CSV table of C-alpha atoms in Angstrom, one decimal:
chain,number,residue,atom,x,y,z
A,219,MET,CA,68.7,-52.7,21.0
A,220,SER,CA,70.5,-55.4,18.9
A,221,GLU,CA,68.5,-57.1,16.2
A,222,PRO,CA,68.1,-60.5,17.9
A,223,ALA,CA,67.2,-58.7,21.2
A,224,LEU,CA,64.6,-56.6,19.4
A,225,ALA,CA,63.1,-59.7,17.6
A,226,GLN,CA,63.0,-61.5,21.0
A,227,HIS,CA,61.3,-58.5,22.6
A,228,THR,CA,58.7,-58.3,19.8
A,229,ALA,CA,58.0,-62.0,20.1
A,230,ILE,CA,57.4,-61.8,23.8
A,231,GLY,CA,55.2,-58.7,23.3
A,232,ALA,CA,53.1,-60.7,20.8
A,233,ARG,CA,52.9,-63.7,23.1
A,234,LEU,CA,51.7,-61.5,26.0
A,235,SER,CA,49.2,-59.7,23.7
A,236,ILE,CA,47.7,-63.1,22.8
A,237,MET,CA,47.5,-63.9,26.5
A,238,MET,CA,45.6,-60.7,27.2
A,239,PHE,CA,43.4,-61.1,24.1
A,240,LEU,CA,42.3,-64.6,25.3
A,241,GLU,CA,42.0,-63.5,29.0
A,242,PHE,CA,39.3,-61.0,28.1
A,243,PHE,CA,37.9,-62.8,25.1
A,244,LEU,CA,36.7,-65.7,27.4
A,245,TRP,CA,35.2,-63.2,29.9
A,246,GLY,CA,33.4,-61.1,27.2
A,247,ALA,CA,32.0,-64.3,25.6
A,248,TRP,CA,29.6,-64.9,28.4
A,249,TYR,CA,29.5,-62.1,30.9
A,250,VAL,CA,27.5,-59.6,28.9
A,251,THR,CA,25.0,-62.1,27.6
A,252,MET,CA,24.5,-64.3,30.7
A,253,GLY,CA,21.6,-61.9,31.7
A,254,PRO,CA,19.7,-62.2,28.4
A,255,TYR,CA,20.4,-66.0,28.5
A,256,LEU,CA,18.9,-66.4,32.0
A,257,ALA,CA,16.0,-64.1,31.1
A,258,SER,CA,15.2,-66.2,28.1
A,259,LEU,CA,14.9,-69.2,30.5
A,260,LYS,CA,12.3,-67.1,32.4
A,261,MET,CA,14.6,-66.7,35.4
A,262,ALA,CA,13.5,-64.0,37.9
A,263,GLY,CA,15.4,-60.7,38.3
A,264,SER,CA,16.6,-61.8,41.7
A,265,TYR,CA,18.2,-65.0,40.2
A,266,ILE,CA,20.0,-62.9,37.5
A,267,GLY,CA,21.1,-60.5,40.3
A,268,TRP,CA,22.6,-63.4,42.2
A,269,ALA,CA,24.4,-64.8,39.2
A,270,TYR,CA,26.1,-61.4,38.7
A,271,SER,CA,26.9,-61.1,42.4
A,272,LEU,CA,29.3,-64.1,42.1
A,273,GLY,CA,32.0,-62.2,40.3
A,274,PRO,CA,32.4,-59.5,43.0
A,275,ILE,CA,32.3,-62.2,45.7
A,276,ALA,CA,35.2,-64.0,43.9
A,277,ALA,CA,36.9,-60.6,43.7
A,278,ILE,CA,36.9,-60.3,47.5
A,279,VAL,CA,38.3,-63.8,47.9
A,280,SER,CA,40.9,-63.4,45.1
A,281,PRO,CA,43.5,-61.3,47.1
A,282,PHE,CA,43.6,-64.1,49.7
A,283,PHE,CA,44.3,-66.8,47.1
A,284,LEU,CA,47.0,-64.6,45.4
A,285,GLY,CA,48.6,-63.6,48.7
A,286,MET,CA,48.5,-67.0,50.4
A,287,VAL,CA,49.2,-69.4,47.5
A,288,ALA,CA,49.8,-68.0,43.9
A,289,ASP,CA,52.4,-65.3,44.7
A,290,ARG,CA,54.4,-67.5,47.1
A,291,PHE,CA,54.7,-71.0,46.0
A,292,PHE,CA,54.1,-71.5,42.2
A,293,ALA,CA,55.4,-70.1,39.0
A,294,THR,CA,52.8,-67.5,37.7
A,295,GLU,CA,52.3,-69.1,34.3
A,296,ARG,CA,51.5,-72.5,35.9
A,297,VAL,CA,49.0,-71.1,38.3
A,298,LEU,CA,47.5,-69.2,35.4
A,299,ALA,CA,47.3,-72.4,33.3
A,300,THR,CA,45.8,-74.4,36.1
A,301,MET,CA,43.2,-71.8,37.0
A,302,HIS,CA,42.0,-71.4,33.4
A,303,LEU,CA,41.8,-75.2,32.9
A,304,ILE,CA,39.6,-75.6,36.0
A,305,GLY,CA,37.6,-72.5,35.3
A,306,GLY,CA,37.1,-73.6,31.6
A,307,VAL,CA,35.7,-76.9,32.6
A,308,ALA,CA,33.3,-75.1,35.0
A,309,LEU,CA,32.1,-72.9,32.2
A,310,LEU,CA,31.7,-75.9,29.8
A,311,ALA,CA,29.7,-77.6,32.5
A,312,ALA,CA,27.4,-74.6,33.2
A,313,PRO,CA,24.7,-75.4,30.6
A,314,PHE,CA,24.6,-79.0,31.8
A,315,ALA,CA,24.3,-77.8,35.4
A,316,MET,CA,21.4,-75.5,34.4
A,317,ARG,CA,19.6,-78.5,33.0
A,318,GLN,CA,20.0,-80.3,36.3
A,319,HIS,CA,19.1,-77.4,38.6
A,320,PRO,CA,19.6,-73.6,38.5
A,321,SER,CA,21.4,-73.7,41.8
A,322,LEU,CA,24.0,-75.9,40.2
A,323,PHE,CA,24.4,-73.4,37.4
A,324,LEU,CA,25.3,-70.7,40.0
A,325,ALA,CA,27.8,-73.1,41.5
A,326,ALA,CA,29.5,-73.6,38.2
A,327,VAL,CA,29.6,-69.9,37.6
A,328,LEU,CA,31.0,-69.3,41.1
A,329,LEU,CA,33.7,-72.0,40.6
A,330,HIS,CA,34.6,-70.3,37.3
A,331,MET,CA,34.8,-66.8,38.8
A,332,LEU,CA,36.8,-68.1,41.8
A,333,CYS,CA,39.3,-69.4,39.3
A,334,TYR,CA,39.1,-66.4,36.9
A,335,MET,CA,39.3,-63.4,39.2
A,336,PRO,CA,42.9,-64.1,40.4
A,337,THR,CA,44.0,-64.5,36.8
A,338,LEU,CA,43.4,-60.8,36.2
A,339,GLY,CA,46.2,-60.0,38.6
A,340,LEU,CA,48.3,-62.9,37.4
A,341,THR,CA,48.3,-61.8,33.8
A,342,ASN,CA,49.4,-58.3,34.9
A,343,THR,CA,52.2,-59.9,37.0
A,344,LEU,CA,53.3,-62.0,34.1
A,345,ALA,CA,53.3,-59.1,31.7
A,346,PHE,CA,55.1,-56.7,34.0
A,347,HIS,CA,57.8,-59.4,34.8
A,348,ASN,CA,58.6,-59.9,31.1
A,349,MET,CA,58.6,-56.3,29.9
A,350,THR,CA,61.6,-54.0,29.6
A,351,ASN,CA,59.8,-50.7,29.7
A,352,GLN,CA,56.6,-51.2,31.6
A,353,GLU,CA,55.1,-47.7,31.3
A,354,LYS,CA,55.4,-47.8,27.5
A,355,GLN,CA,54.8,-51.5,26.7
A,356,PHE,CA,52.0,-52.4,29.1
A,357,PRO,CA,49.3,-50.2,27.6
A,358,LEU,CA,50.1,-51.7,24.1
A,359,ILE,CA,49.7,-55.2,25.5
A,360,ARG,CA,46.7,-54.5,27.7
A,361,VAL,CA,44.7,-52.9,24.9
A,362,TRP,CA,44.5,-56.4,23.4
A,363,GLY,CA,42.4,-57.4,26.4
A,364,THR,CA,39.8,-54.8,25.5
A,365,ILE,CA,40.0,-55.8,21.8
A,366,GLY,CA,39.5,-59.4,22.9
A,367,TRP,CA,36.4,-58.4,24.9
A,368,ILE,CA,35.0,-56.6,21.9
A,369,ALA,CA,35.9,-59.5,19.5
A,370,ALA,CA,34.1,-61.9,21.9
A,371,ASN,CA,31.0,-59.8,21.9
A,372,TRP,CA,30.9,-59.7,18.1
A,373,VAL,CA,31.6,-63.5,17.7
A,374,ILE,CA,28.7,-64.2,20.1
A,375,SER,CA,26.4,-61.9,18.3
A,376,LYS,CA,27.3,-63.0,14.8
A,377,ALA,CA,26.9,-66.7,15.8
A,378,GLN,CA,23.5,-65.7,17.3
A,379,PHE,CA,24.4,-67.0,20.7
A,380,ASP,CA,23.2,-63.9,22.6
A,381,THR,CA,20.6,-65.8,24.5
A,382,ASP,CA,22.0,-69.3,23.8
A,383,ALA,CA,23.8,-71.7,26.1
A,384,ASN,CA,26.5,-72.1,23.4
A,385,MET,CA,28.1,-68.9,24.7
A,386,PHE,CA,29.4,-70.9,27.6
A,387,TYR,CA,31.0,-73.4,25.2
A,388,VAL,CA,32.8,-70.6,23.3
A,389,ALA,CA,34.0,-69.1,26.6
A,390,GLY,CA,34.9,-72.4,28.2
A,391,GLY,CA,36.8,-73.5,25.1
A,392,SER,CA,38.7,-70.2,25.1
A,393,ALA,CA,39.6,-70.7,28.7
A,394,ILE,CA,40.9,-74.2,28.0
A,395,LEU,CA,42.9,-72.9,25.1
A,396,LEU,CA,44.3,-70.1,27.3
A,397,GLY,CA,45.1,-72.7,30.0
A,398,VAL,CA,47.1,-74.8,27.5
A,399,TYR,CA,48.7,-71.7,26.0
A,400,SER,CA,49.7,-70.4,29.4
A,401,PHE,CA,52.1,-73.4,29.9
A,402,THR,CA,54.1,-72.0,26.9
A,403,LEU,CA,54.4,-68.5,28.4
A,404,PRO,CA,57.8,-67.2,29.7
A,405,HIS,CA,58.7,-68.6,33.1
A,406,THR,CA,57.8,-66.2,35.8
A,407,PRO,CA,58.8,-67.1,39.4
A,408,PRO,CA,56.4,-66.4,42.3
A,409,PRO,CA,56.9,-62.7,43.1
A,410,ALA,CA,56.5,-63.1,46.8
A,411,ARG,CA,58.4,-66.3,47.4
A,412,GLY,CA,59.7,-66.5,51.0
A,413,LYS,CA,57.6,-63.7,52.3
A,414,ALA,CA,55.1,-64.2,55.1
A,415,PHE,CA,51.4,-63.8,54.2
A,416,ASN,CA,49.7,-60.8,55.9
A,417,ILE,CA,46.0,-60.2,55.8
A,418,ARG,CA,46.6,-56.4,56.1
A,419,ASP,CA,48.6,-56.6,52.9
A,420,ALA,CA,46.2,-58.8,51.1
A,421,LEU,CA,43.2,-56.5,51.7
A,422,GLY,CA,45.2,-53.3,51.5
A,423,LEU,CA,44.3,-52.3,55.0
A,424,ASP,CA,47.4,-50.2,55.4
A,425,ALA,CA,45.7,-47.7,53.1
A,426,LEU,CA,43.1,-47.1,55.9
A,427,SER,CA,45.4,-44.4,57.3
A,428,LEU,CA,44.6,-42.3,54.2
A,429,LEU,CA,41.0,-42.2,55.2
A,430,LYS,CA,41.9,-39.7,57.9
A,431,GLU,CA,42.1,-37.1,55.2
A,432,GLY,CA,38.6,-35.7,54.6
A,433,SER,CA,38.7,-35.5,50.8
A,434,PHE,CA,40.1,-39.0,50.4
A,435,PHE,CA,37.4,-40.3,52.7
A,436,VAL,CA,34.8,-38.6,50.5
A,437,PHE,CA,36.4,-40.1,47.4
A,438,VAL,CA,36.3,-43.6,48.8
A,439,LEU,CA,32.8,-43.2,50.2
A,440,CYS,CA,31.4,-41.9,46.9
A,441,SER,CA,33.3,-44.6,44.9
A,442,PHE,CA,31.7,-47.2,47.1
A,443,LEU,CA,28.2,-45.7,46.7
A,444,ILE,CA,28.4,-45.1,43.0
A,445,CYS,CA,29.4,-48.7,42.4
A,446,ILE,CA,26.2,-50.1,44.1
A,447,PRO,CA,23.9,-49.1,41.2
A,448,LEU,CA,26.8,-50.2,38.9
A,449,ALA,CA,25.8,-53.8,39.9
A,450,ALA,CA,22.4,-53.1,38.3
A,451,TYR,CA,24.1,-52.1,35.1
A,452,TYR,CA,26.2,-55.3,34.9
A,453,SER,CA,23.2,-57.5,35.8
A,454,PHE,CA,20.4,-56.1,33.6
A,455,ALA,CA,21.8,-53.9,30.8
A,456,GLY,CA,22.1,-56.8,28.4
A,457,GLN,CA,18.6,-58.0,29.1
A,458,PHE,CA,17.3,-54.4,28.7
A,459,VAL,CA,19.1,-53.9,25.4
A,460,GLY,CA,17.6,-57.1,24.1
A,461,GLU,CA,14.1,-56.2,25.2
A,462,VAL,CA,14.4,-52.7,23.6
A,463,GLY,CA,14.8,-54.6,20.3
A,464,PHE,CA,18.5,-54.9,19.6
A,465,ARG,CA,18.9,-58.4,18.3
A,466,GLU,CA,22.7,-58.5,18.5
A,467,ILE,CA,23.0,-57.8,22.2
A,468,ALA,CA,26.6,-58.5,22.8
A,469,SER,CA,27.9,-56.6,19.8
A,470,THR,CA,25.7,-53.6,20.6
A,471,MET,CA,27.1,-53.6,24.2
A,472,SER,CA,30.6,-53.7,22.8
A,473,PHE,CA,30.2,-50.1,21.5
A,474,GLY,CA,30.8,-49.2,25.2
A,475,GLN,CA,34.3,-50.8,25.1
A,476,MET,CA,35.0,-49.1,21.7
A,477,SER,CA,34.3,-45.7,23.2
A,478,GLU,CA,36.5,-46.7,26.2
A,479,ILE,CA,39.5,-47.0,23.9
A,480,PHE,CA,38.7,-43.6,22.3
A,481,PHE,CA,38.3,-41.8,25.7
A,482,MET,CA,41.5,-43.3,27.0
A,483,LEU,CA,43.3,-41.3,24.3
A,484,VAL,CA,41.3,-38.2,25.0
A,485,MET,CA,41.6,-38.5,28.8
A,486,PRO,CA,45.0,-37.0,29.4
A,487,LEU,CA,44.0,-33.8,27.5
A,488,CYS,CA,40.9,-33.5,29.6
A,489,PHE,CA,42.8,-34.2,32.8
A,490,ALA,CA,45.2,-31.4,32.1
A,491,ARG,CA,42.4,-28.9,31.8
A,492,LEU,CA,39.9,-30.2,34.4
A,493,GLY,CA,41.9,-31.8,37.2
A,494,VAL,CA,40.8,-34.6,39.5
A,495,LYS,CA,37.6,-33.3,40.9
A,496,TYR,CA,35.9,-32.4,37.7
A,497,MET,CA,37.2,-35.5,35.9
A,498,LEU,CA,35.6,-37.6,38.6
A,499,LEU,CA,32.4,-35.5,38.6
A,500,ILE,CA,32.1,-35.9,34.8
A,501,GLY,CA,32.5,-39.6,35.3
A,502,MET,CA,29.7,-39.7,37.8
A,503,LEU,CA,27.5,-37.4,35.7
A,504,ALA,CA,28.0,-39.9,32.8
A,505,TRP,CA,26.5,-42.6,35.1
A,506,VAL,CA,23.6,-40.4,35.9
A,507,VAL,CA,22.9,-39.5,32.3
A,508,ARG,CA,23.3,-43.2,31.2
A,509,TYR,CA,20.7,-44.4,33.7
A,510,GLY,CA,18.5,-41.4,32.8
A,511,LEU,CA,18.7,-42.2,29.1
A,512,PHE,CA,17.8,-45.9,29.8
A,513,SER,CA,14.9,-44.8,32.0
A,514,ALA,CA,13.6,-42.3,29.4
A,515,ALA,CA,14.0,-44.8,26.6
A,516,ALA,CA,12.1,-47.6,28.3
A,517,ASP,CA,8.5,-46.6,27.5
A,518,ASP,CA,8.8,-45.8,23.8
A,519,LEU,CA,11.7,-48.2,23.0
A,520,VAL,CA,13.9,-45.3,21.9
A,521,ARG,CA,16.9,-47.1,20.6
A,522,TRP,CA,19.2,-44.1,20.1
A,523,MET,CA,18.9,-43.2,23.8
A,524,VAL,CA,19.9,-46.8,24.7
A,525,LEU,CA,22.8,-46.7,22.3
A,526,GLY,CA,23.8,-43.3,23.7
A,527,GLY,CA,23.8,-44.8,27.2
A,528,ILE,CA,26.0,-47.7,26.1
A,529,ILE,CA,28.5,-45.4,24.4
A,530,LEU,CA,28.8,-43.3,27.5
A,531,HIS,CA,30.6,-46.3,29.0
A,532,GLY,CA,33.9,-44.8,27.8
A,533,ILE,CA,33.4,-41.7,30.0
A,534,CYS,CA,31.9,-43.7,32.9
A,535,TYR,CA,34.9,-46.0,32.9
A,536,ASP,CA,37.9,-43.8,31.9
A,537,PHE,CA,36.9,-40.6,33.7
A,538,PHE,CA,35.8,-42.3,36.9
A,539,PHE,CA,37.7,-45.5,37.4
A,540,VAL,CA,41.0,-44.6,35.7
A,541,THR,CA,41.1,-41.1,37.2
A,542,GLY,CA,40.3,-42.7,40.6
A,543,PHE,CA,43.2,-45.1,40.1
A,544,ILE,CA,45.5,-42.2,39.3
A,545,TYR,CA,44.3,-40.2,42.2
A,546,VAL,CA,45.0,-43.0,44.6
A,547,ASP,CA,48.4,-43.5,43.0
A,548,LYS,CA,49.3,-39.8,43.6
A,549,LYS,CA,47.9,-39.6,47.1
A,550,ALA,CA,49.5,-42.8,48.5
A,551,ASN,CA,53.2,-42.8,49.3
A,552,LYS,CA,55.3,-45.6,47.6
A,553,ASN,CA,55.1,-47.9,50.7
A,554,ILE,CA,51.3,-48.2,50.7
A,555,ARG,CA,50.6,-47.5,47.0
A,556,GLY,CA,49.8,-51.2,46.2
A,557,ALA,CA,47.8,-51.5,49.4
A,558,ALA,CA,45.7,-48.4,48.5
A,559,GLN,CA,45.0,-49.7,45.0
A,560,GLY,CA,44.0,-53.1,46.4
A,561,PHE,CA,41.8,-51.4,49.0
A,562,LEU,CA,40.0,-49.3,46.3
A,563,VAL,CA,39.4,-52.4,44.1
A,564,LEU,CA,38.0,-54.2,47.2
A,565,VAL,CA,35.7,-51.4,48.0
A,566,THR,CA,34.4,-50.7,44.5
A,567,GLN,CA,34.5,-54.0,42.6
A,568,GLY,CA,34.1,-56.3,45.6
A,569,LEU,CA,32.0,-54.7,48.5
A,570,ALA,CA,29.8,-52.4,46.5
A,571,CYS,CA,29.0,-54.7,43.6
A,572,SER,CA,28.4,-57.7,45.9
A,573,SER,CA,25.7,-56.0,47.9
A,574,ALA,CA,23.3,-58.6,46.5
A,575,PRO,CA,20.9,-58.9,49.4
A,576,ARG,CA,20.3,-55.2,49.3
A,577,ARG,CA,19.9,-55.4,45.5
A,578,ARG,CA,17.4,-58.2,46.0
A,579,VAL,CA,15.3,-56.0,48.2
A,580,CYS,CA,15.7,-53.1,45.7
A,581,TRP,CA,14.7,-55.3,42.8
A,582,SER,CA,11.8,-56.8,44.6
A,583,THR,CA,10.2,-53.3,44.8
A,584,THR,CA,10.6,-52.8,41.0
A,585,ILE,CA,10.5,-56.1,39.1
A,586,ALA,CA,8.7,-58.2,41.6
A,587,PRO,CA,5.3,-56.6,41.5
A,588,ARG,CA,5.1,-57.7,37.9
A,589,ILE,CA,7.1,-60.9,37.9
A,590,PRO,CA,6.8,-63.5,40.7
A,591,LEU,CA,10.0,-63.9,42.6
A,592,ASN,CA,11.7,-67.1,41.9
A,593,TRP,CA,13.9,-68.0,44.8
A,594,PRO,CA,15.0,-70.8,45.3
A,595,PRO,CA,15.2,-71.0,41.5
A,596,ARG,CA,13.3,-73.6,39.7
A,597,SER,CA,14.6,-75.7,36.8
A,598,PRO,CA,13.7,-74.4,33.4
A,599,HIS,CA,13.2,-77.9,32.0
B,122,MET,CA,7.3,-67.7,-4.8
B,123,LYS,CA,9.7,-68.1,-2.0
B,124,ASP,CA,10.8,-64.5,-2.4
B,125,GLN,CA,7.2,-63.4,-2.4
B,126,ALA,CA,6.6,-65.3,0.8
B,127,ALA,CA,9.7,-63.8,2.4
B,128,ALA,CA,8.6,-60.4,1.3
B,129,THR,CA,5.2,-60.9,2.8
B,130,ALA,CA,6.4,-62.6,6.0
B,131,GLY,CA,9.3,-60.1,6.5
B,132,PRO,CA,7.2,-57.1,7.6
B,133,ALA,CA,4.8,-59.3,9.4
B,134,ALA,CA,7.5,-61.0,11.3
B,135,GLU,CA,9.1,-57.7,12.1
B,136,GLU,CA,5.8,-56.5,13.4
B,137,LEU,CA,5.3,-59.6,15.5
B,138,LEU,CA,8.9,-59.2,17.0
B,139,LYS,CA,8.1,-55.6,17.8
B,140,GLN,CA,4.9,-56.5,19.5
B,141,ALA,CA,6.7,-59.2,21.5
B,142,SER,CA,9.3,-56.6,22.5
B,143,VAL,CA,6.6,-54.2,23.6
B,144,LEU,CA,4.9,-57.0,25.7
B,145,GLN,CA,8.3,-57.9,27.3
B,146,MET,CA,9.0,-54.3,28.1
B,147,GLN,CA,5.5,-54.1,29.7
B,148,ALA,CA,6.3,-57.1,31.9
B,149,ILE,CA,9.1,-55.3,33.7
B,150,ASN,CA,8.8,-51.6,34.7
B,151,TRP,CA,12.2,-50.7,33.1
B,152,GLN,CA,11.6,-47.0,33.6
B,153,GLN,CA,11.5,-47.4,37.3
B,154,VAL,CA,14.3,-49.9,37.2
B,155,TRP,CA,16.7,-47.3,35.7
B,156,LEU,CA,15.3,-44.3,37.5
B,157,ALA,CA,16.3,-45.5,40.9
B,158,PRO,CA,20.1,-45.8,40.1
B,159,CYS,CA,19.8,-42.5,38.2
B,160,LEU,CA,18.6,-40.6,41.3
B,161,PHE,CA,21.0,-42.5,43.6
B,162,ALA,CA,24.0,-41.7,41.4
B,163,GLY,CA,22.8,-38.1,41.2
B,164,ALA,CA,22.7,-37.8,45.0
B,165,VAL,CA,26.2,-39.3,45.2
B,166,MET,CA,27.5,-36.9,42.7
B,167,ALA,CA,26.1,-34.0,44.7
B,168,ILE,CA,27.8,-35.2,47.9
B,169,PHE,CA,31.1,-35.5,46.0
B,170,PHE,CA,30.7,-32.0,44.5
B,171,LEU,CA,30.0,-30.5,47.9
B,172,PHE,CA,32.6,-32.3,50.1
B,173,PHE,CA,35.6,-33.1,47.9
B,174,HIS,CA,38.1,-30.3,48.0
B,175,ASP,CA,41.4,-32.0,47.3
B,176,ARG,CA,43.8,-29.7,45.3
B,177,SER,CA,47.0,-31.7,46.1
B,178,VAL,CA,46.9,-33.5,42.8
B,179,LYS,CA,47.4,-30.9,40.1
B,180,ALA,CA,46.0,-30.9,36.6
B,181,GLY,CA,48.4,-31.8,33.8
B,182,GLU,CA,50.3,-34.3,35.9
B,183,ILE,CA,49.6,-37.4,33.8
B,184,THR,CA,50.7,-38.5,30.4
B,185,GLU,CA,48.8,-40.5,27.9
B,186,GLU,CA,50.9,-43.6,28.7
B,187,GLN,CA,50.2,-43.2,32.5
B,188,ALA,CA,46.5,-43.0,31.8
B,189,ALA,CA,46.5,-46.1,29.5
B,190,ALA,CA,48.7,-48.0,32.0
B,191,ALA,CA,46.3,-47.1,34.9
B,192,GLY,CA,43.3,-48.3,32.9
B,193,GLY,CA,45.0,-51.6,32.2
B,194,GLU,CA,45.8,-52.2,35.8
B,195,LEU,CA,42.2,-52.0,36.9
B,196,ASP,CA,41.1,-55.5,37.9
B,197,GLY,CA,37.6,-55.5,36.4
B,198,ALA,CA,35.5,-55.8,33.3
B,199,PRO,CA,36.6,-53.3,30.7
């Protein structure tokens, strides 16, 4: 590569890395600590569960928006900018909305998530379009997303915003910054311009043919089932960590993402020795152990058990989700590979995690006997 | 004087915070809250162990870069 070309390539890599950093920084600034914030306002478990159901709902809607609008009509960087500007305003408005009525707070979070979820795909599209060697360069750029998430957690904790509405100002401000920054990113034409929209493509329904194979069906079924309790983790782990006695909730939770980076490096070595089945089994076992540690730690406030459960996140995420992604990639032929991945995301991140009514029933049998249910939510002020 | 007050208030404040923590923990039955997903995930794991028999994807087929790229492409919280 000539010197100017190398310099240009490095510059684009740095710009894409900043984009990834901000993309996950703004999410990490509020997502982990929204639960403790709502709990500090004496919101009921059902309300917190609802608040965390909004992301998966947006994840279900997202492929439709991407397929029908973003990928067909507008340059990717402009859609990215617009979504972040609107989503950022929604986050900035969230504390004000809470002061008016808790339902308005949920509306602000929903608006933000509807804007945010499609940007996860858009940032990947933008990065892929502007890289020369995707397999080598993408991980180096994407890791800045995880670093951004960790950095956000630490900023929130060090500023003592773990249960404070200011987290939404940090997140909203970052979203606006990323929105403005996105206008400066390399021009990326809409990847599906001129193509007709197809619901089967958007939801990845072509991958349904893979379900005829017994083991693939078992894999999808178990992925769906294991992600139902995952919603409980996203919704209540932050609150639990705070109540066990960790004051810096967000930075404590970020040890999970740190272990994720470590296990990502270890994973290929394990994959070579264990194969798909045992990799997935270890991933599932890590979930069982994590919930078990949390349960065992609850009565005597055993902090090391809680910390151990958090650090298990690396195994939970890398061994289960990343192995699952690779398994689908290997099973599906080239024509339906994208559809199969989309279908898996829909099943795990969307359908399983958004089973809010079921969760509400589940939580009403555990939390409700001790705390009165609070739906419709009342104003904290 | 100030240092003395802080030294006296420090352990007392710590104790109060700990008591508040204990009271909060008692308000929600966290043990039950986490036991339910633990048992559920254990049951799912057992189903997977018994019924998943796919040997078409061989061990040693992925590189470090592929693993990292796959992790990055997942649309979800890290």
